[in-house]
Coordinates of C-alpha atoms in Angstrom, one line a residue:
X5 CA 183.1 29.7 33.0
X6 CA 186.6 29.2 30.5
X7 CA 188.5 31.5 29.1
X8 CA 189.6 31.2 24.9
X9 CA 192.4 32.5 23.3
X10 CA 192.3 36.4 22.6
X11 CA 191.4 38.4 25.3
X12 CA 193.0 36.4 28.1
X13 CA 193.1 39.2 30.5
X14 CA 189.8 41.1 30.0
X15 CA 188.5 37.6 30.4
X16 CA 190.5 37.7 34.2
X17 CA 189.3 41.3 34.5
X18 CA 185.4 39.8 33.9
X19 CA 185.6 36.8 36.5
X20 CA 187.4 38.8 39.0
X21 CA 184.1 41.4 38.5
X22 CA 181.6 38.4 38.6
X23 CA 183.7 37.6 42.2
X24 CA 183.4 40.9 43.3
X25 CA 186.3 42.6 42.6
X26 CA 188.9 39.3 44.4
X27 CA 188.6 36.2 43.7
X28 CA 189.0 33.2 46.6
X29 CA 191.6 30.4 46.0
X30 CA 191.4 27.5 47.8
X31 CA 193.9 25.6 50.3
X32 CA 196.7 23.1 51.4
X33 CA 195.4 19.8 49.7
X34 CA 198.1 17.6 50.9
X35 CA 196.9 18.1 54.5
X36 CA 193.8 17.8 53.6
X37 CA 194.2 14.7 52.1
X38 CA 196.0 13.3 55.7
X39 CA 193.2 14.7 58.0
X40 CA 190.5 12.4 55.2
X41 CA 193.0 9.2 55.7
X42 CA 195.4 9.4 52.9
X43 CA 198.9 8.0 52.9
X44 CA 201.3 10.7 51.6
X45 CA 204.7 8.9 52.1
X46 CA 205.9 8.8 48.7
X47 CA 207.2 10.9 45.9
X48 CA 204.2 11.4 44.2
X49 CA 202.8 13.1 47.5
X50 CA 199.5 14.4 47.0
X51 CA 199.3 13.0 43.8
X52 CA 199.2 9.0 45.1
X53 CA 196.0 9.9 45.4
X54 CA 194.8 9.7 41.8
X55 CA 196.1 6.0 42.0
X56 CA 194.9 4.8 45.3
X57 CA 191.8 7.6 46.1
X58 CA 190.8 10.0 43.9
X59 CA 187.1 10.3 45.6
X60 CA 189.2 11.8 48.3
X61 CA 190.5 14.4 46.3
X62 CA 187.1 15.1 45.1
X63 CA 185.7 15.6 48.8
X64 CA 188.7 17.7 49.4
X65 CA 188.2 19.8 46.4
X66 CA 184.3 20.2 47.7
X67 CA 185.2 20.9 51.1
X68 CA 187.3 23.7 49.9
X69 CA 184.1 24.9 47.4
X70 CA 181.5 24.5 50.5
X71 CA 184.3 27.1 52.2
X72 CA 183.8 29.7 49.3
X73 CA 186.9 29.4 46.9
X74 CA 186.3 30.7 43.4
X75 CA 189.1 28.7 42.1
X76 CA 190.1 24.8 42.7
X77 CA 193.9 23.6 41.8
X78 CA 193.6 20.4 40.5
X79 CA 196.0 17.3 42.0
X80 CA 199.0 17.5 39.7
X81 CA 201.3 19.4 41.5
X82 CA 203.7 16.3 41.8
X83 CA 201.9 14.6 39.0
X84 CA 205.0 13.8 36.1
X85 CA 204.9 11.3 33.4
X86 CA 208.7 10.6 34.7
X87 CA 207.3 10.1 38.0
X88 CA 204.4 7.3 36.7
X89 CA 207.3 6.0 34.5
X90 CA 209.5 5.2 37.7
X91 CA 206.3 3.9 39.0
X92 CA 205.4 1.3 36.9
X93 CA 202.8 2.8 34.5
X94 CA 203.2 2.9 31.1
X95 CA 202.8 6.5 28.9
X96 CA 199.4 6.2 28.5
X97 CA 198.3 5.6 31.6
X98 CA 200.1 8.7 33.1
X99 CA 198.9 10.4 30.4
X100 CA 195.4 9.5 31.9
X101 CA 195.9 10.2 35.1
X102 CA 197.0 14.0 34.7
X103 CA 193.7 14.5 32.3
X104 CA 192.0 13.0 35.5
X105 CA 193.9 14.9 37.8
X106 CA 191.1 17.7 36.4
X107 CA 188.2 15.9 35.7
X108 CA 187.9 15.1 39.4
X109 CA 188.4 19.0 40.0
X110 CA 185.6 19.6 37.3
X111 CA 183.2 16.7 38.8
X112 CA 183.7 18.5 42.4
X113 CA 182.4 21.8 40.7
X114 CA 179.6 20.1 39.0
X115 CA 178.3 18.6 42.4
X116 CA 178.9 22.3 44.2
X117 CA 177.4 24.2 41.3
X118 CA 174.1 21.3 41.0
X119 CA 173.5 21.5 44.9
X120 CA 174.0 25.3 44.9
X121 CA 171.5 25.8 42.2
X122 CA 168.7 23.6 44.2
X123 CA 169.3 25.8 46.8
X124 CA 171.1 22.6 49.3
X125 CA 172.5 23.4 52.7
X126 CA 176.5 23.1 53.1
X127 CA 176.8 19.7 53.9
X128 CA 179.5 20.2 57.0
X129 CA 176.1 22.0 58.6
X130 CA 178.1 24.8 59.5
X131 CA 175.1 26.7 59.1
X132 CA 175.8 28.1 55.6
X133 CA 173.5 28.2 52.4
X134 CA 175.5 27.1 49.2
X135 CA 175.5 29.9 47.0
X136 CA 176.2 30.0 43.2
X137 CA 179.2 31.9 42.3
X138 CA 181.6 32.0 39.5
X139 CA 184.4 29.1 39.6
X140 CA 187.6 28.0 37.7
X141 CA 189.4 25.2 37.7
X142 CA 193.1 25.2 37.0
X143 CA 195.4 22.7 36.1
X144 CA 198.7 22.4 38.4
X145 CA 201.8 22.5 37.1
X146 CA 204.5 21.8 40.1
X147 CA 208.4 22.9 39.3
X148 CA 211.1 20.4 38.4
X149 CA 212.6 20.8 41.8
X150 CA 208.7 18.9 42.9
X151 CA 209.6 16.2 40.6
X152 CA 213.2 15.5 42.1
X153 CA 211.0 15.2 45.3
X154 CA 214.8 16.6 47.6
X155 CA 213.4 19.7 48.6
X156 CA 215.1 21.5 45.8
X157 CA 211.5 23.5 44.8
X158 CA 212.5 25.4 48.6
X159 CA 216.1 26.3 47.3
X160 CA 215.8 26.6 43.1
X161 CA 219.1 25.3 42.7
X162 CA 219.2 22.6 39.9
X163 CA 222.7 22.6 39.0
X164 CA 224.7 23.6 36.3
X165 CA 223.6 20.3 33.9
X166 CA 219.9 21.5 33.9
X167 CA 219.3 24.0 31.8
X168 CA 216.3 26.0 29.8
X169 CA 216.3 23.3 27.2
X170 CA 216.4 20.3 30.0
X171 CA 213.3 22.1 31.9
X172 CA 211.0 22.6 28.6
X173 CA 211.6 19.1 27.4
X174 CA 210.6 17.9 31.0
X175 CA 207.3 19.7 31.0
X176 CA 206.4 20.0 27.3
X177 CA 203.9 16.9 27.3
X178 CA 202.7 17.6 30.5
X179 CA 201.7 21.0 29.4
X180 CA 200.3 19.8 26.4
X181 CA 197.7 16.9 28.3
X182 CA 196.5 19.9 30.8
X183 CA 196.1 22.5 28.3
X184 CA 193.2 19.7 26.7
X185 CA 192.5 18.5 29.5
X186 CA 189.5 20.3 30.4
X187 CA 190.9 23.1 32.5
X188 CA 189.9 26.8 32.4
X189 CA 193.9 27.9 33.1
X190 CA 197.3 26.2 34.1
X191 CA 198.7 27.3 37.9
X192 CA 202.5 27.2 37.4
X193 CA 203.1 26.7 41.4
X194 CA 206.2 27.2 43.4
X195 CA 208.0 28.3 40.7
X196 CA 212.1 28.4 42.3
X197 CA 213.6 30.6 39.7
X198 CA 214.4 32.6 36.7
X199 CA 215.3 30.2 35.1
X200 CA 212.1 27.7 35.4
X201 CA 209.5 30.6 34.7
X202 CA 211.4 31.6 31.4
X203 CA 211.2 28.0 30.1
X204 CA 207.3 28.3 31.0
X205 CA 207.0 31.1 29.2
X206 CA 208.8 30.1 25.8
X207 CA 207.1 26.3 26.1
X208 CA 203.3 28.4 26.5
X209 CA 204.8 30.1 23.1
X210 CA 206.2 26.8 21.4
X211 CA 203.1 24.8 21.9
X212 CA 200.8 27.6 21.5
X213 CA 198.7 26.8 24.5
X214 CA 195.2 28.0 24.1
X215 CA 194.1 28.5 27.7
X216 CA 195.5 30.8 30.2
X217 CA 198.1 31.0 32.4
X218 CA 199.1 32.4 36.0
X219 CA 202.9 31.9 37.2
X220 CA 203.4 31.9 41.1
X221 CA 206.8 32.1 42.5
X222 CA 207.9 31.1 45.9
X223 CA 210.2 33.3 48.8
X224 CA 212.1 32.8 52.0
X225 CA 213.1 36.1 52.5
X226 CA 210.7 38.7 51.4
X227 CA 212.8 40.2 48.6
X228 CA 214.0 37.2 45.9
X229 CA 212.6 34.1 45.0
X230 CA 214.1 31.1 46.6
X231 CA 217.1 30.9 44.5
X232 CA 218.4 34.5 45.0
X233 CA 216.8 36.0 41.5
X234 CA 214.9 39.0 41.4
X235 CA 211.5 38.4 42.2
X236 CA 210.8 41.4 40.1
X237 CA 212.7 39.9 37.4
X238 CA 210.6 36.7 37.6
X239 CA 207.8 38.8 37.8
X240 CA 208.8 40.7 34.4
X241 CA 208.9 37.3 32.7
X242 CA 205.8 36.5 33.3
X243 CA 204.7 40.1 32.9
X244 CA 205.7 39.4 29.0
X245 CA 204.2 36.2 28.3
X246 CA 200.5 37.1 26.7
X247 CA 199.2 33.6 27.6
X248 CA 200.2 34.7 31.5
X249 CA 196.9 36.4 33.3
X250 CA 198.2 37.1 36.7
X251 CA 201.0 36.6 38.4
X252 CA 202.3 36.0 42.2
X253 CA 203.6 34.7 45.2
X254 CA 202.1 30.9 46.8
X255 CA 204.2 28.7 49.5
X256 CA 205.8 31.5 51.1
X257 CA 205.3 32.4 54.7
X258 CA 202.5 35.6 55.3
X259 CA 204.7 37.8 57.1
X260 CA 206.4 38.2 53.4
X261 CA 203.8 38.5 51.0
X262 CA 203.0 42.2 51.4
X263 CA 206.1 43.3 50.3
X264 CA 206.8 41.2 47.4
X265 CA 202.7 42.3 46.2
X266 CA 204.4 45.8 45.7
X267 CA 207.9 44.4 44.3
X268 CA 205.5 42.7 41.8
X269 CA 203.4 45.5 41.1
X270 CA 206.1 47.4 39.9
X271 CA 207.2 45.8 37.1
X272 CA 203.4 44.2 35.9
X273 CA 199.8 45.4 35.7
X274 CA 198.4 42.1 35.6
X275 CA 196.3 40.7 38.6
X276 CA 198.3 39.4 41.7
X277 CA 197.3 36.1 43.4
X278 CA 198.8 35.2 46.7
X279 CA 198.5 32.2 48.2
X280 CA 201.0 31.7 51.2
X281 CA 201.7 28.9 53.2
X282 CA 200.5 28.4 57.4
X283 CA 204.2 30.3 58.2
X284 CA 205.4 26.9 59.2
X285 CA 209.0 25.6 57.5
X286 CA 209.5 22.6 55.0
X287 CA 212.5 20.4 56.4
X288 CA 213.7 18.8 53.4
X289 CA 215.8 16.0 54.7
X290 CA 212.9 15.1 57.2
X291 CA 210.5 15.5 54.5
X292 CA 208.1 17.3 57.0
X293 CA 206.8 20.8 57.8
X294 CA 209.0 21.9 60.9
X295 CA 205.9 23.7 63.6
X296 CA 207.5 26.5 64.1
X297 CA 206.4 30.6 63.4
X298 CA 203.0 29.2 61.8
X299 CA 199.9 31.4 62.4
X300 CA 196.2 30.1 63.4
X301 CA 193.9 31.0 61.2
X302 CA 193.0 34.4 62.4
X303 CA 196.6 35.4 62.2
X304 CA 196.8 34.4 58.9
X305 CA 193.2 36.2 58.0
X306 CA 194.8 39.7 59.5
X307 CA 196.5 39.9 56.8
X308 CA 194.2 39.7 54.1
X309 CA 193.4 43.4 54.1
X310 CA 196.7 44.5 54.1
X311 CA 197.4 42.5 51.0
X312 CA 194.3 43.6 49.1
X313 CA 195.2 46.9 50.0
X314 CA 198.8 46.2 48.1
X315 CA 197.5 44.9 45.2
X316 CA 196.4 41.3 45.0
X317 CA 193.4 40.5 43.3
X318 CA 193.4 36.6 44.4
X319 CA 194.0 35.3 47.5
X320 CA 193.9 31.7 48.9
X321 CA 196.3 29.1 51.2
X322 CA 199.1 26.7 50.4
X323 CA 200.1 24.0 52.7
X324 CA 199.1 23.3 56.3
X325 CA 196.2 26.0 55.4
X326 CA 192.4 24.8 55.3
X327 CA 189.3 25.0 54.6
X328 CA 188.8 27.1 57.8
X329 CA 191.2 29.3 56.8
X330 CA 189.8 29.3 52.7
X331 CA 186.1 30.2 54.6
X332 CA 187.7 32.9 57.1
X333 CA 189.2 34.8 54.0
X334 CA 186.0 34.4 51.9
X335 CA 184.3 36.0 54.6
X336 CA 187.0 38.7 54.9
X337 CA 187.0 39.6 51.1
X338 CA 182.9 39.6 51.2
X339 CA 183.2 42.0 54.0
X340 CA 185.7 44.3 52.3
X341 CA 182.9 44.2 49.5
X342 CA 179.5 44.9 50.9

């Protein structure tokens, strides 16, 4: 299922109907990626992987299928064309690797959707059948603060020498490959400020992007995005933009995300994902999530029904979450709809 240009959001309002009414997002990939083998020392993090093993990102993408997400984030979070530049490749070949970057995603749901239509048993033999079900793929667009690889997507500040011009020249291309790439929407993740989600908006405007878009901000504190803005503000921003089909909050610790559902739901009408992290803190100089005020699985599942009950429409994991944790909320939201 895609969505065209035109009615972006009754096309949201339709999948999120097929899903039942919420829609599962899927989890951490990064960790995932560690637990299958992967290296991740490097500032490309998860995104090394297209270069050195992009079959594990495809078992990682399946894994989180096999668990029951509806929608699959594709491995570009971290992937820049300045980032393949500093790495050696030349334009094309970054160029290639974002389009991969989805095709991978796309290949994953292919193999889910072929083995759920012959009727095949989850391969983990956790005692599920694989069931057919309505899913996306979107194309990950990480903030320039993931590029600069310092930590600076947990804080939003750039400095005064960036500024709305700097950040749309640094995504435009990359924009432009993932909106052709293949991909039914474009996840704008971790978004750090004000600033950053009104250059999305105006480049989506610019380039005329044809598919859809959510933005998703991140919060240490409950009530702004990292930076300090508004997160109503931000919320508004992307509350304008027509090519914007929901809006919300990912990387942010669960004991928040109820609140900022209703801060958001004030100012838009548009659906509201969440997708938080395990609770545990990013140390940015040790380049490592710090184990401290994380929640297990089930805590993190408690929550579910309090957010639905606020407002959100979508609801997944960021990082240090799983596919045990993508499986426990799938059951959670089937529950709420039987």
């Amino acid at each position: 299922m895609g969505f065209n240009t035109g009615e972006q959001s009754t096309l949201m309002a339709d999948f999120l109907d097929q899903c039942g009414g919420h829609a599962v997002i899927d989890g951490g990939l990064a960790t995932e990626l560690e637990r299958h083998g992967a290296d991740l020392n490097d500032p490309l993090w998860s995104a090394k992987c297209l270069l050195s093993s992009p079959h594990l990102i495809r078992r990682v993408h399946l894994d989180y299928l096999e668990a029951g997400a509806n929608i699959i984030i594709s491995a570009s979070y971290q992937a820049t064309l300045q980032r393949f530049e500093a790495k050696g490749l030349s334009k094309e070949e970054g160029e290639s690797l974002l389009r991969r970057s989805v095709e991978i995603a796309c290949e994953a749901r292919d193999i889910y959707l072929d083995r759920a239509a012959k009727g095949s048993w989850d391969v983990i033999g956790n005692e599920t059948i694989l069931e057919k079900r309505p899913v996306l793929v979107a194309a990950s667009v990480g903030s320039y603060g993931a590029y600069l690889a310092d930590g600076s997507e947990y804080s939003g500040v750039y400095g005064d020498a960036v500024t709305l011009e700097t950040l749309k020249d640094f995504h435009r291309r990359r924009v432009q490959i993932l909106a052709e790439s293949g991909a039914d929407l474009i996840a704008f993740e971790t978004t750090p400020n004000k600033l950053e989600a009104k250059a999305y908006a105006e480049l989506l405007e610019e380039e005329d992007i044809k598919i859809p878009a959510w933005f998703s901000f991140n919060s240490k504190d409950g009530v702004n995005v990292v930076s300090g803005d508004s997160v109503s503000e931000c919320a508004s921003i992307a509350d304008s933009c027509k090519q914007v089909v929901a809006v919300g909050i990912n990387c942010t610790p669960p004991r928040f995300i109820r609140g900022l559902i209703q801060s958001i739901r004030k100012v838009t009408t548009k659906p509201v994902l969440v997708y938080p992290n395990s609770g545990e803190t990013y140390d940015a100089y040790q380049k490592q999530w710090v184990p401290t005020n994380g929640v297990a699985d089930e805590g993190f599942v408690s929550y579910v029904g309090k957010w639905c009950e606020a407002g959100a429409s979508l609801i997944g994991g960021c990082c240090r979450t799983t596919p045990n944790t993508i499986r426990a909320i799938s059951k959670t939201l089937s529950g709420r709809a039987d």
